Coordinates of C-alpha atoms in Angstrom, one line a residue:
M905 CA 94.0 116.8 119.3
S906 CA 93.0 120.3 120.3
E907 CA 90.1 121.1 122.6
P908 CA 87.7 122.5 119.9
Y909 CA 88.2 119.4 117.8
S910 CA 87.6 117.2 120.9
R911 CA 84.3 119.0 121.7
R912 CA 83.2 118.8 118.1
L913 CA 83.8 115.0 117.9
L914 CA 82.1 114.3 121.2
E915 CA 79.1 116.3 120.2
F916 CA 78.8 114.2 117.0
E917 CA 79.2 111.0 118.9
Q918 CA 76.2 112.0 121.0
K919 CA 74.2 112.7 117.9
I920 CA 75.0 109.2 116.3
E921 CA 74.8 107.4 119.7
Y922 CA 78.1 105.7 119.2
V923 CA 81.3 106.4 121.2
F924 CA 84.6 105.7 119.3
Q925 CA 87.4 104.0 121.1
N926 CA 89.8 105.5 118.5
K927 CA 88.8 109.2 118.0
L928 CA 91.2 109.5 115.1
L929 CA 89.0 107.3 113.0
L930 CA 86.0 109.6 113.5
R931 CA 88.2 112.6 112.8
Q932 CA 89.4 111.0 109.5
A933 CA 85.8 110.0 108.5
L934 CA 84.8 113.7 108.8
T935 CA 87.9 115.1 107.0
H936 CA 87.2 116.1 103.4
S937 CA 90.1 116.1 100.9
S938 CA 89.8 119.9 100.5
F939 CA 90.7 120.3 104.2
A940 CA 93.5 117.7 104.1
N941 CA 95.0 119.5 101.0
E942 CA 94.7 123.0 102.6
K943 CA 96.4 121.8 105.8
R944 CA 99.0 119.9 103.8
L945 CA 98.1 116.7 105.6
N946 CA 99.2 113.2 104.5
K947 CA 97.3 112.4 101.2
L948 CA 95.7 109.4 103.0
A949 CA 94.4 111.6 105.9
N950 CA 91.1 112.4 104.2
N951 CA 87.9 110.2 104.4
E952 CA 88.1 108.6 100.9
R953 CA 89.5 105.2 102.0
L954 CA 86.9 105.0 104.9
E955 CA 84.2 105.9 102.4
F956 CA 85.3 102.9 100.2
L957 CA 85.0 100.6 103.1
G958 CA 81.8 102.0 104.4
D959 CA 80.2 101.6 100.9
A960 CA 80.8 97.9 101.1
V961 CA 79.4 97.5 104.6
L962 CA 76.4 99.5 103.6
E963 CA 75.7 97.4 100.6
V964 CA 75.9 94.1 102.6
T965 CA 73.6 95.4 105.3
T966 CA 71.1 96.8 102.9
S967 CA 71.1 93.6 100.8
E968 CA 70.4 91.5 103.9
W969 CA 67.6 93.9 105.0
L970 CA 65.9 93.8 101.6
Y971 CA 66.3 90.0 101.3
K972 CA 64.5 89.5 104.6
K973 CA 61.9 92.3 104.0
H974 CA 60.9 91.3 100.5
E975 CA 60.8 87.5 100.5
K976 CA 59.2 87.1 97.1
M977 CA 61.0 89.8 95.2
P978 CA 63.2 88.6 92.4
E979 CA 66.9 89.5 92.2
G980 CA 66.6 92.2 89.5
D981 CA 64.0 94.1 91.5
L982 CA 66.0 93.8 94.7
T983 CA 69.1 95.2 92.9
K984 CA 67.1 98.2 91.6
L985 CA 65.6 98.9 95.0
R986 CA 69.0 98.6 96.7
A987 CA 70.4 101.1 94.2
S988 CA 67.8 103.6 95.0
M989 CA 68.3 103.2 98.7
V990 CA 72.1 103.7 98.7
C991 CA 72.3 106.3 96.0
E992 CA 73.8 109.7 96.6
P993 CA 70.6 111.8 97.1
T994 CA 69.1 109.3 99.6
L995 CA 72.3 109.1 101.6
A996 CA 72.6 112.9 101.6
L997 CA 69.1 113.1 103.0
C998 CA 70.0 110.7 105.8
A999 CA 73.2 112.7 106.4
K1000 CA 71.1 115.9 106.7
D1001 CA 69.0 114.3 109.3
I1002 CA 72.0 114.0 111.6
Q1003 CA 73.4 117.4 110.4
I1004 CA 76.7 115.8 109.4
G1005 CA 77.5 118.8 107.3
D1006 CA 78.1 120.8 110.5
Y1007 CA 80.9 118.5 111.6
I1008 CA 82.8 117.9 108.3
Y1009 CA 86.3 119.4 108.2
L1010 CA 86.2 121.3 104.9
G1011 CA 88.7 123.6 103.1
K1012 CA 87.8 127.3 103.2
G1013 CA 87.0 127.4 99.5
E1014 CA 84.8 124.4 99.7
A1015 CA 83.0 125.7 102.7
A1016 CA 82.4 129.1 101.1
T1017 CA 80.8 127.6 98.0
G1018 CA 78.2 125.6 99.9
G1019 CA 80.1 122.4 100.5
R1020 CA 78.3 121.6 103.7
E1021 CA 75.1 121.2 101.8
R1022 CA 76.5 119.4 98.7
D1023 CA 75.0 115.9 98.3
S1024 CA 78.2 114.3 97.1
I1025 CA 80.2 115.5 100.2
L1026 CA 77.4 114.5 102.6
S1027 CA 76.9 111.1 101.2
D1028 CA 80.6 110.3 101.1
A1029 CA 81.0 111.4 104.7
M1030 CA 78.0 109.2 105.7
E1031 CA 79.7 106.2 104.1
A1032 CA 83.1 107.1 105.7
V1033 CA 81.4 107.2 109.2
I1034 CA 80.1 103.7 108.5
G1035 CA 83.6 102.6 107.6
A1036 CA 85.0 104.2 110.7
I1037 CA 82.5 102.5 113.0
Y1038 CA 83.1 99.2 111.3
L1039 CA 86.9 99.4 112.0
D1040 CA 86.4 100.8 115.5
G1041 CA 83.5 98.6 116.8
G1042 CA 82.9 95.8 114.3
F1043 CA 80.1 94.9 111.9
A1044 CA 77.4 94.7 114.5
N1045 CA 77.9 98.4 115.5
A1046 CA 78.1 99.5 111.9
K1047 CA 74.9 97.6 111.1
E1048 CA 73.1 99.2 114.1
F1049 CA 74.2 102.7 112.8
I1050 CA 72.9 101.9 109.3
S1051 CA 69.6 100.5 110.7
K1052 CA 69.1 103.5 112.9
F1053 CA 70.1 106.3 110.5
I1054 CA 69.6 105.0 107.0
L1055 CA 67.1 102.1 106.9
A1056 CA 64.7 103.6 109.5
D1057 CA 61.8 105.3 107.7
I1058 CA 63.4 104.5 104.3
E1059 CA 60.0 104.6 102.6
H1060 CA 59.6 108.2 103.6
K1061 CA 63.2 109.0 102.4
Q1062 CA 62.5 107.3 99.1
L1063 CA 59.3 109.3 98.7
F1064 CA 61.4 112.4 99.0
Y1065 CA 64.0 111.2 96.5
D1066 CA 61.3 110.1 94.0
S1067 CA 59.0 112.9 94.7
K1068 CA 59.0 114.5 91.2
T1069 CA 58.1 111.3 89.5
I1070 CA 55.5 110.4 92.0
L1071 CA 53.8 113.8 91.9
Q1072 CA 53.8 113.7 88.1
E1073 CA 51.9 110.4 88.3
I1074 CA 49.4 111.7 90.9
V1075 CA 48.6 114.9 88.9
Q1076 CA 48.2 113.1 85.6
S1077 CA 46.3 110.0 86.9
D1078 CA 44.2 111.3 89.7
Y1079 CA 43.5 114.9 88.6
K1080 CA 44.0 114.7 84.8
R1081 CA 46.0 118.0 84.9
H1082 CA 49.4 119.2 83.8
L1083 CA 52.3 119.6 86.3
N1084 CA 54.7 122.4 86.0
Y1085 CA 57.2 124.3 88.2
E1086 CA 57.5 128.0 88.4
L1087 CA 60.7 129.8 89.5
L1088 CA 59.9 132.4 92.1
E1089 CA 63.3 133.5 93.3
E1090 CA 66.9 133.2 92.4
V1091 CA 69.4 134.8 94.7
G1092 CA 73.1 134.7 95.6
P1093 CA 76.4 134.6 93.6
D1094 CA 76.9 132.1 90.8
H1095 CA 78.9 129.8 93.1
N1096 CA 76.3 129.7 95.8
K1097 CA 72.8 130.2 94.4
K1098 CA 69.6 129.7 96.2
F1099 CA 66.4 128.9 94.3
K1100 CA 62.7 129.0 95.3
V1101 CA 60.0 127.4 93.1
V1102 CA 56.4 126.5 93.4
A1103 CA 54.8 123.3 92.0
K1104 CA 51.6 124.0 90.0
M1105 CA 48.8 121.8 88.8
D1106 CA 47.8 123.7 85.7
D1107 CA 47.5 127.2 87.2
I1108 CA 46.7 126.0 90.7
P1109 CA 49.7 126.5 93.0
L1110 CA 50.5 123.6 95.3
E1111 CA 53.6 123.9 97.5
M1112 CA 56.9 125.7 97.4
G1113 CA 60.4 124.4 97.8
S1114 CA 63.9 125.9 98.0
G1115 CA 67.4 124.6 97.3
R1116 CA 70.9 125.3 96.0
T1117 CA 69.8 124.1 92.5
K1118 CA 66.5 124.3 90.7
K1119 CA 66.3 120.6 90.7
A1120 CA 66.6 120.4 94.5
A1121 CA 64.0 123.2 94.9
E1122 CA 61.6 121.4 92.6
Q1123 CA 62.2 118.1 94.5
E1124 CA 61.3 119.8 97.8
A1125 CA 58.2 121.5 96.2
A1126 CA 57.1 118.1 94.8
Y1127 CA 57.5 116.3 98.1
R1128 CA 55.5 119.0 100.0
S1129 CA 52.9 118.9 97.3
I1130 CA 52.5 115.1 97.6
L1131 CA 51.9 115.4 101.3
K1132 CA 49.3 118.2 100.7
L1133 CA 47.4 116.3 98.1
R1134 CA 47.4 113.2 100.2
T1135 CA 45.8 115.0 103.1
T1136 CA 43.1 116.7 100.9
K1137 CA 42.0 113.5 99.1

């Protein structure tokens, strides 16, 4: 393994507070299929198998956490809550917290089209890292990673994920007004757009948000607007 790769992996280990015995497992967890294909690596050298394993470890850990936290919640509600916690947008948000996109090995084309910010790539890498830790250090270490970087502050993360729905309810119920989003800016080539929007309560501007899609920009604007309305009530 070359020196730049070694430094890269060591830096990520410091960020996640876990040191791998087998550095190759971490390298594989951060290797996207586009990079493996571009470098003509073995077809199993990407992170897809580790993602498969990490997904299962994440589901077990999350299920246990919910079972203990919500003692009187029925199975159906537990299932829905777990699904919202381990869904792609929530995992991508957790991945962004540890800047995992900066450490993923991506093909040049994927990197050039915003792959380091794509929810699907980030969430898959997050699950792959969980799988790698499970193989390297066992279930206890994988569970600690999940507790620290996914389950911690999960209510805040879910607020972000559900922000558009929550803001809609606040505006309609508490203010009896109409919520809408206005596009302020759209820049960049088709393959790598950036959008900026503002959330409005009737004609009253609330907060702005930006993102690679209009939906992502609206989500951020909604989240910021919720926080603003909560502080002004």
